[in-house]
Amino acid sequence: GAVVSQHPSWVICKSGTSVKIECRSLDFQATTMFWYRQFPKQSLMLMATSNEGSKATYEQGVEKDKFLINHASLTLSTLTVTSAHPEDSSFYICSASRQLNTGELFFGEGSRLTVL
Amino acid sequence: KNQVEQSPQSLIILEGKNCTLQCNYTVSPFSNLRWYKQDTGRGPVSLTIMTFSENTKSNGRYTATLDADTKQSSLHITASQLSDSASYICVVSGLTGGGNKLTFGTGTQLKVEL
């Protein structure tokens, strides 16, 4: 099966700093990548959809200036949480698809962010 | 509004027993329905993907059913094992003008005990 890698798997940062999370498709080209956040005992909440080479499409209520998404290549997307605050502490997961906006989804292992 | 509702919210069963998880959806037009297993602190892993014309699909001890008329799906786990303890998420893909749009269920938390 296709492999999606996230890095870092966990990160602790001080309030006010920015944190970058990488999502890489290791053995396939991901036309579309999705970013989610997940709070304890809740399901995944889609934050944004990014297609390679174009601006990300954010879900309602997600601040695009707060959560910067870059999908510069077919194998790499990054999520930057800017000026992080304790309420941004969460589990962030990415998924990748070979086909534009559809198709089989391959999830990364997730990145746990803790903001002190 | 497209919605995906799962039941029960949580479930505890004894090892070796069977169980069935339910998923009801209102997503329309429908494209496909997926079941994922998510271990605590890990990313989801795909179990099955079912399209409109598929009624049943199996993956080892997991069997998913789909009734597109009543907009219901179930995931049946046979001879449960301790490693089946996880969250099971139903995701429905709906057709939109820009492609498929995924709607996630809130998941069923399954715990398998000795």
PDB file of C-alpha atoms in Angstrom:
ATOM      1  CA  GLY A   1       0.000   0.000   0.000  1.00  0.00           C
ATOM      2  CA  ALA A   2       0.990   3.620  -0.417  1.00  0.00           C
ATOM      3  CA  VAL A   3       2.905   5.239   2.417  1.00  0.00           C
ATOM      4  CA  VAL A   4       2.359   8.716   3.799  1.00  0.00           C
ATOM      5  CA  SER A   5       4.855  10.014   6.300  1.00  0.00           C
ATOM      6  CA  GLN A   6       4.375  12.873   8.732  1.00  0.00           C
ATOM      7  CA  HIS A   7       7.087  14.692  10.587  1.00  0.00           C
ATOM      8  CA  PRO A   8       7.457  15.414  13.412  1.00  0.00           C
ATOM      9  CA  SER A   9       5.287  12.818  15.111  1.00  0.00           C
ATOM     10  CA  TRP A  10       5.126  14.993  18.185  1.00  0.00           C
ATOM     11  CA  VAL A  11       6.235  18.512  19.034  1.00  0.00           C
ATOM     12  CA  ILE A  12       6.121  20.717  22.104  1.00  0.00           C
ATOM     13  CA  CYS A  13       6.481  24.445  21.667  1.00  0.00           C
ATOM     14  CA  LYS A  14       6.070  27.669  23.576  1.00  0.00           C
ATOM     15  CA  SER A  15       3.065  29.886  23.080  1.00  0.00           C
ATOM     16  CA  GLY A  16       3.625  32.420  20.304  1.00  0.00           C
ATOM     17  CA  THR A  17       6.002  30.327  18.244  1.00  0.00           C
ATOM     18  CA  SER A  18       5.272  28.808  14.846  1.00  0.00           C
ATOM     19  CA  VAL A  19       5.388  25.106  14.129  1.00  0.00           C
ATOM     20  CA  LYS A  20       5.719  23.396  10.761  1.00  0.00           C
ATOM     21  CA  ILE A  21       4.434  19.876  10.111  1.00  0.00           C
ATOM     22  CA  GLU A  22       5.428  17.998   6.977  1.00  0.00           C
ATOM     23  CA  CYS A  23       3.412  15.431   5.087  1.00  0.00           C
ATOM     24  CA  ARG A  24       5.154  13.354   2.447  1.00  0.00           C
ATOM     25  CA  SER A  25       3.886  10.696   0.076  1.00  0.00           C
ATOM     26  CA  LEU A  26       6.822   8.312  -0.110  1.00  0.00           C
ATOM     27  CA  ASP A  27       6.011   6.064  -3.025  1.00  0.00           C
ATOM     28  CA  PHE A  28       3.397   7.871  -5.080  1.00  0.00           C
ATOM     29  CA  GLN A  29       2.549  11.309  -6.380  1.00  0.00           C
ATOM     30  CA  ALA A  30      -0.205  12.928  -4.367  1.00  0.00           C
ATOM     31  CA  THR A  31      -2.312  15.244  -6.469  1.00  0.00           C
ATOM     32  CA  THR A  32      -4.408  16.153  -3.458  1.00  0.00           C
ATOM     33  CA  MET A  33      -3.533  16.328   0.227  1.00  0.00           C
ATOM     34  CA  PHE A  34      -5.869  16.911   3.129  1.00  0.00           C
ATOM     35  CA  TRP A  35      -5.171  18.246   6.596  1.00  0.00           C
ATOM     36  CA  TYR A  36      -7.232  17.358   9.644  1.00  0.00           C
ATOM     37  CA  ARG A  37      -7.171  18.034  13.339  1.00  0.00           C
ATOM     38  CA  GLN A  38      -8.512  15.678  15.931  1.00  0.00           C
ATOM     39  CA  PHE A  39      -9.334  16.349  19.559  1.00  0.00           C
ATOM     40  CA  PRO A  40      -9.354  13.520  22.113  1.00  0.00           C
ATOM     41  CA  LYS A  41     -12.156  11.012  21.585  1.00  0.00           C
ATOM     42  CA  GLN A  42     -13.487  12.932  18.600  1.00  0.00           C
ATOM     43  CA  SER A  43     -13.389  12.166  14.915  1.00  0.00           C
ATOM     44  CA  LEU A  44     -11.232  13.879  12.336  1.00  0.00           C
ATOM     45  CA  MET A  45     -12.172  17.415  11.385  1.00  0.00           C
ATOM     46  CA  LEU A  46     -11.154  18.435   7.889  1.00  0.00           C
ATOM     47  CA  MET A  47      -9.233  21.702   7.953  1.00  0.00           C
ATOM     48  CA  ALA A  48      -8.252  22.178   4.342  1.00  0.00           C
ATOM     49  CA  THR A  49      -7.730  20.550   0.973  1.00  0.00           C
ATOM     50  CA  SER A  50      -4.641  21.327  -1.039  1.00  0.00           C
ATOM     51  CA  ASN A  51      -3.887  20.540  -4.646  1.00  0.00           C
ATOM     52  CA  GLU A  52      -0.326  20.700  -5.874  1.00  0.00           C
ATOM     53  CA  GLY A  53       0.575  24.110  -7.205  1.00  0.00           C
ATOM     54  CA  SER A  54      -2.577  25.899  -6.117  1.00  0.00           C
ATOM     55  CA  LYS A  55      -3.873  27.600  -3.009  1.00  0.00           C
ATOM     56  CA  ALA A  56      -5.451  25.442  -0.344  1.00  0.00           C
ATOM     57  CA  THR A  57      -9.203  25.391   0.118  1.00  0.00           C
ATOM     58  CA  TYR A  58     -10.048  25.906   3.774  1.00  0.00           C
ATOM     59  CA  GLU A  59     -13.124  24.611   5.544  1.00  0.00           C
ATOM     60  CA  GLN A  60     -15.489  27.062   7.141  1.00  0.00           C
ATOM     61  CA  GLY A  61     -14.209  28.312  10.462  1.00  0.00           C
ATOM     62  CA  VAL A  62     -10.566  27.481   9.806  1.00  0.00           C
ATOM     63  CA  GLU A  63      -8.326  30.546   9.784  1.00  0.00           C
ATOM     64  CA  LYS A  64      -6.123  30.486   6.698  1.00  0.00           C
ATOM     65  CA  ASP A  65      -3.690  32.986   8.198  1.00  0.00           C
ATOM     66  CA  LYS A  66      -3.367  30.845  11.289  1.00  0.00           C
ATOM     67  CA  PHE A  67      -2.888  27.532   9.518  1.00  0.00           C
ATOM     68  CA  LEU A  68      -0.669  28.053   6.488  1.00  0.00           C
ATOM     69  CA  ILE A  69      -0.679  25.216   3.989  1.00  0.00           C
ATOM     70  CA  ASN A  70       1.831  24.798   1.213  1.00  0.00           C
ATOM     71  CA  HIS A  71       1.715  22.040  -1.394  1.00  0.00           C
ATOM     72  CA  ALA A  72       4.725  22.885  -3.486  1.00  0.00           C
ATOM     73  CA  SER A  73       5.367  19.448  -4.957  1.00  0.00           C
ATOM     74  CA  LEU A  74       3.474  16.256  -5.691  1.00  0.00           C
ATOM     75  CA  THR A  75       5.057  14.537  -2.708  1.00  0.00           C
ATOM     76  CA  LEU A  76       5.148  17.219  -0.025  1.00  0.00           C
ATOM     77  CA  SER A  77       2.630  19.380   1.774  1.00  0.00           C
ATOM     78  CA  THR A  78       3.332  21.433   4.881  1.00  0.00           C
ATOM     79  CA  LEU A  79       1.076  22.830   7.579  1.00  0.00           C
ATOM     80  CA  THR A  80       2.424  25.736   9.597  1.00  0.00           C
ATOM     81  CA  VAL A  81       0.622  26.674  12.779  1.00  0.00           C
ATOM     82  CA  THR A  82       1.523  30.314  13.225  1.00  0.00           C
ATOM     83  CA  SER A  83       1.731  32.033  16.619  1.00  0.00           C
ATOM     84  CA  ALA A  84       0.591  28.875  18.316  1.00  0.00           C
ATOM     85  CA  HIS A  85      -1.493  29.052  21.493  1.00  0.00           C
ATOM     86  CA  PRO A  86      -2.465  26.316  23.965  1.00  0.00           C
ATOM     87  CA  GLU A  87      -5.868  25.920  22.288  1.00  0.00           C
ATOM     88  CA  ASP A  88      -4.049  24.875  19.117  1.00  0.00           C
ATOM     89  CA  SER A  89      -2.792  21.791  20.933  1.00  0.00           C
ATOM     90  CA  SER A  90      -4.213  18.871  19.009  1.00  0.00           C
ATOM     91  CA  PHE A  91      -3.484  15.841  16.866  1.00  0.00           C
ATOM     92  CA  TYR A  92      -2.910  16.902  13.268  1.00  0.00           C
ATOM     93  CA  ILE A  93      -3.231  14.303  10.509  1.00  0.00           C
ATOM     94  CA  CYS A  94      -2.689  14.515   6.786  1.00  0.00           C
ATOM     95  CA  SER A  95      -3.938  12.272   4.024  1.00  0.00           C
ATOM     96  CA  ALA A  96      -2.993  12.021   0.396  1.00  0.00           C
ATOM     97  CA  SER A  97      -4.762  10.943  -2.746  1.00  0.00           C
ATOM     98  CA  ARG A  98      -3.465  10.095  -6.179  1.00  0.00           C
ATOM     99  CA  GLN A  99      -6.528  11.548  -7.855  1.00  0.00           C
ATOM    100  CA  LEU A 100      -7.740  15.111  -7.777  1.00  0.00           C
ATOM    101  CA  ASN A 101     -10.227  15.538  -4.917  1.00  0.00           C
ATOM    102  CA  THR A 102     -11.135  11.861  -4.800  1.00  0.00           C
ATOM    103  CA  GLY A 103      -9.857   8.358  -4.766  1.00  0.00           C
ATOM    104  CA  GLU A 104      -8.289   6.157  -2.142  1.00  0.00           C
ATOM    105  CA  LEU A 105      -6.976   8.089   0.837  1.00  0.00           C
ATOM    106  CA  PHE A 106      -3.722   7.235   2.557  1.00  0.00           C
ATOM    107  CA  PHE A 107      -3.264   8.734   5.992  1.00  0.00           C
ATOM    108  CA  GLY A 108      -0.134   9.792   7.749  1.00  0.00           C
ATOM    109  CA  GLU A 109       0.580   8.693  11.298  1.00  0.00           C
ATOM    110  CA  GLY A 110      -0.325  12.070  12.718  1.00  0.00           C
ATOM    111  CA  SER A 111       1.543  14.786  14.571  1.00  0.00           C
ATOM    112  CA  ARG A 112       0.733  15.638  18.166  1.00  0.00           C
ATOM    113  CA  LEU A 113       1.225  19.312  18.928  1.00  0.00           C
ATOM    114  CA  THR A 114       1.384  20.554  22.494  1.00  0.00           C
ATOM    115  CA  VAL A 115       1.613  24.295  23.034  1.00  0.00           C
ATOM    116  CA  LEU A 116       2.743  25.362  26.482  1.00  0.00           C
TER     117      LEU A 116
ATOM    118  CA  LYS B   1     -26.672  19.362   5.119  1.00  0.00           C
ATOM    119  CA  ASN B   2     -24.573  16.240   4.561  1.00  0.00           C
ATOM    120  CA  GLN B   3     -24.249  14.196   7.722  1.00  0.00           C
ATOM    121  CA  VAL B   4     -22.827  10.852   8.780  1.00  0.00           C
ATOM    122  CA  GLU B   5     -24.018   9.377  12.061  1.00  0.00           C
ATOM    123  CA  GLN B   6     -22.466   6.349  13.692  1.00  0.00           C
ATOM    124  CA  SER B   7     -23.763   4.123  16.431  1.00  0.00           C
ATOM    125  CA  PRO B   8     -23.076   3.074  19.020  1.00  0.00           C
ATOM    126  CA  GLN B   9     -20.740   5.795  20.195  1.00  0.00           C
ATOM    127  CA  SER B  10     -18.763   3.235  22.166  1.00  0.00           C
ATOM    128  CA  LEU B  11     -18.858  -0.503  22.629  1.00  0.00           C
ATOM    129  CA  ILE B  12     -17.174  -3.040  24.883  1.00  0.00           C
ATOM    130  CA  ILE B  13     -17.150  -6.720  23.922  1.00  0.00           C
ATOM    131  CA  LEU B  14     -15.373  -9.855  25.019  1.00  0.00           C
ATOM    132  CA  GLU B  15     -12.613 -11.331  22.930  1.00  0.00           C
ATOM    133  CA  GLY B  16     -13.938 -13.832  20.420  1.00  0.00           C
ATOM    134  CA  LYS B  17     -17.382 -12.256  20.167  1.00  0.00           C
ATOM    135  CA  ASN B  18     -18.828 -10.637  17.063  1.00  0.00           C
ATOM    136  CA  CYS B  19     -20.103  -7.085  16.813  1.00  0.00           C
ATOM    137  CA  THR B  20     -21.771  -4.780  14.306  1.00  0.00           C
ATOM    138  CA  LEU B  21     -21.234  -1.067  13.950  1.00  0.00           C
ATOM    139  CA  GLN B  22     -23.754   1.155  12.199  1.00  0.00           C
ATOM    140  CA  CYS B  23     -23.435   4.133   9.898  1.00  0.00           C
ATOM    141  CA  ASN B  24     -26.349   6.226   8.616  1.00  0.00           C
ATOM    142  CA  TYR B  25     -25.785   9.056   6.195  1.00  0.00           C
ATOM    143  CA  THR B  26     -27.630  11.804   4.371  1.00  0.00           C
ATOM    144  CA  VAL B  27     -24.890  12.586   1.857  1.00  0.00           C
ATOM    145  CA  SER B  28     -26.257  13.092  -1.626  1.00  0.00           C
ATOM    146  CA  PRO B  29     -25.395  12.597  -4.433  1.00  0.00           C
ATOM    147  CA  PHE B  30     -23.508   9.576  -3.159  1.00  0.00           C
ATOM    148  CA  SER B  31     -20.168   8.461  -4.528  1.00  0.00           C
ATOM    149  CA  ASN B  32     -18.728   5.910  -2.116  1.00  0.00           C
ATOM    150  CA  LEU B  33     -18.584   4.908   1.537  1.00  0.00           C
ATOM    151  CA  ARG B  34     -15.416   4.028   3.422  1.00  0.00           C
ATOM    152  CA  TRP B  35     -14.675   2.417   6.736  1.00  0.00           C
ATOM    153  CA  TYR B  36     -11.435   3.222   8.526  1.00  0.00           C
ATOM    154  CA  LYS B  37      -9.828   1.826  11.663  1.00  0.00           C
ATOM    155  CA  GLN B  38      -7.892   4.262  13.817  1.00  0.00           C
ATOM    156  CA  ASP B  39      -5.728   3.058  16.659  1.00  0.00           C
ATOM    157  CA  THR B  40      -5.186   5.547  19.467  1.00  0.00           C
ATOM    158  CA  GLY B  41      -2.551   8.099  18.512  1.00  0.00           C
ATOM    159  CA  ARG B  42      -2.196   6.763  14.964  1.00  0.00           C
ATOM    160  CA  GLY B  43      -3.528   7.680  11.562  1.00  0.00           C
ATOM    161  CA  PRO B  44      -6.607   5.908  10.141  1.00  0.00           C
ATOM    162  CA  VAL B  45      -6.167   2.800   8.039  1.00  0.00           C
ATOM    163  CA  SER B  46      -8.602   1.879   5.286  1.00  0.00           C
ATOM    164  CA  LEU B  47     -10.733  -1.245   5.775  1.00  0.00           C
ATOM    165  CA  THR B  48     -13.149  -1.065   2.848  1.00  0.00           C
ATOM    166  CA  ILE B  49     -14.434   1.260   0.153  1.00  0.00           C
ATOM    167  CA  MET B  50     -17.900   0.591  -1.262  1.00  0.00           C
ATOM    168  CA  THR B  51     -19.544   2.129  -4.274  1.00  0.00           C
ATOM    169  CA  PHE B  52     -23.235   2.452  -5.039  1.00  0.00           C
ATOM    170  CA  SER B  53     -23.524  -0.950  -6.673  1.00  0.00           C
ATOM    171  CA  GLU B  54     -21.772  -2.923  -3.945  1.00  0.00           C
ATOM    172  CA  ASN B  55     -23.853  -4.471  -1.168  1.00  0.00           C
ATOM    173  CA  THR B  56     -21.206  -6.398   0.725  1.00  0.00           C
ATOM    174  CA  LYS B  57     -17.435  -6.289   0.894  1.00  0.00           C
ATOM    175  CA  SER B  58     -15.133  -8.272   3.138  1.00  0.00           C
ATOM    176  CA  ASN B  59     -11.615  -7.714   4.354  1.00  0.00           C
ATOM    177  CA  GLY B  60     -10.546 -10.618   6.541  1.00  0.00           C
ATOM    178  CA  ARG B  61     -12.709 -10.610   9.657  1.00  0.00           C
ATOM    179  CA  TYR B  62     -14.288  -7.313   8.648  1.00  0.00           C
ATOM    180  CA  THR B  63     -17.437  -7.319   6.502  1.00  0.00           C
ATOM    181  CA  ALA B  64     -19.104  -4.109   5.403  1.00  0.00           C
ATOM    182  CA  THR B  65     -22.606  -3.830   3.996  1.00  0.00           C
ATOM    183  CA  LEU B  66     -24.214  -0.987   2.148  1.00  0.00           C
ATOM    184  CA  ASP B  67     -27.851  -0.199   1.457  1.00  0.00           C
ATOM    185  CA  ALA B  68     -27.796   2.846  -0.776  1.00  0.00           C
ATOM    186  CA  ASP B  69     -31.589   3.052  -0.800  1.00  0.00           C
ATOM    187  CA  THR B  70     -31.894   3.489   2.952  1.00  0.00           C
ATOM    188  CA  LYS B  71     -28.487   5.199   3.181  1.00  0.00           C
ATOM    189  CA  GLN B  72     -27.196   2.779   5.766  1.00  0.00           C
ATOM    190  CA  SER B  73     -23.989   0.839   6.164  1.00  0.00           C
ATOM    191  CA  SER B  74     -22.724  -1.594   8.747  1.00  0.00           C
ATOM    192  CA  LEU B  75     -19.337  -2.992   9.670  1.00  0.00           C
ATOM    193  CA  HIS B  76     -19.382  -6.485  11.119  1.00  0.00           C
ATOM    194  CA  ILE B  77     -16.369  -7.764  13.009  1.00  0.00           C
ATOM    195  CA  THR B  78     -16.142 -11.512  13.455  1.00  0.00           C
ATOM    196  CA  ALA B  79     -14.281 -13.318  16.225  1.00  0.00           C
ATOM    197  CA  SER B  80     -12.965 -10.131  17.746  1.00  0.00           C
ATOM    198  CA  GLN B  81      -9.386  -9.839  18.944  1.00  0.00           C
ATOM    199  CA  LEU B  82      -7.779  -7.519  21.461  1.00  0.00           C
ATOM    200  CA  SER B  83      -6.070  -5.739  18.555  1.00  0.00           C
ATOM    201  CA  ASP B  84      -9.474  -4.762  17.187  1.00  0.00           C
ATOM    202  CA  SER B  85      -9.738  -2.203  19.983  1.00  0.00           C
ATOM    203  CA  ALA B  86      -9.779   1.084  18.100  1.00  0.00           C
ATOM    204  CA  SER B  87     -12.006   3.808  16.730  1.00  0.00           C
ATOM    205  CA  TYR B  88     -13.930   2.882  13.579  1.00  0.00           C
ATOM    206  CA  ILE B  89     -14.783   5.767  11.334  1.00  0.00           C
ATOM    207  CA  CYS B  90     -17.351   5.820   8.544  1.00  0.00           C
ATOM    208  CA  VAL B  91     -16.625   8.315   5.782  1.00  0.00           C
ATOM    209  CA  VAL B  92     -19.026   9.071   2.964  1.00  0.00           C
ATOM    210  CA  SER B  93     -17.922  10.644  -0.281  1.00  0.00           C
ATOM    211  CA  GLY B  94     -20.442  12.828  -2.031  1.00  0.00           C
ATOM    212  CA  LEU B  95     -20.346  14.249  -5.524  1.00  0.00           C
ATOM    213  CA  THR B  96     -20.007  17.990  -5.874  1.00  0.00           C
ATOM    214  CA  GLY B  97     -19.316  20.295  -8.787  1.00  0.00           C
ATOM    215  CA  GLY B  98     -15.648  20.373  -7.880  1.00  0.00           C
ATOM    216  CA  GLY B  99     -15.215  16.652  -7.279  1.00  0.00           C
ATOM    217  CA  ASN B 100     -15.811  14.405  -4.291  1.00  0.00           C
ATOM    218  CA  LYS B 101     -16.421  15.818  -0.841  1.00  0.00           C
ATOM    219  CA  LEU B 102     -15.809  13.656   2.203  1.00  0.00           C
ATOM    220  CA  THR B 103     -18.040  13.727   5.260  1.00  0.00           C
ATOM    221  CA  PHE B 104     -16.647  12.029   8.362  1.00  0.00           C
ATOM    222  CA  GLY B 105     -18.656  10.246  11.013  1.00  0.00           C
ATOM    223  CA  THR B 106     -17.798  10.762  14.671  1.00  0.00           C
ATOM    224  CA  GLY B 107     -16.638   7.172  15.008  1.00  0.00           C
ATOM    225  CA  THR B 108     -17.422   4.198  17.211  1.00  0.00           C
ATOM    226  CA  GLN B 109     -14.923   3.463  19.946  1.00  0.00           C
ATOM    227  CA  LEU B 110     -14.567  -0.315  20.279  1.00  0.00           C
ATOM    228  CA  LYS B 111     -12.867  -1.989  23.192  1.00  0.00           C
ATOM    229  CA  VAL B 112     -12.248  -5.715  23.174  1.00  0.00           C
ATOM    230  CA  GLU B 113     -11.588  -7.237  26.583  1.00  0.00           C
ATOM    231  CA  LEU B 114     -10.480 -10.633  27.841  1.00  0.00           C
TER     232      LEU B 114
END
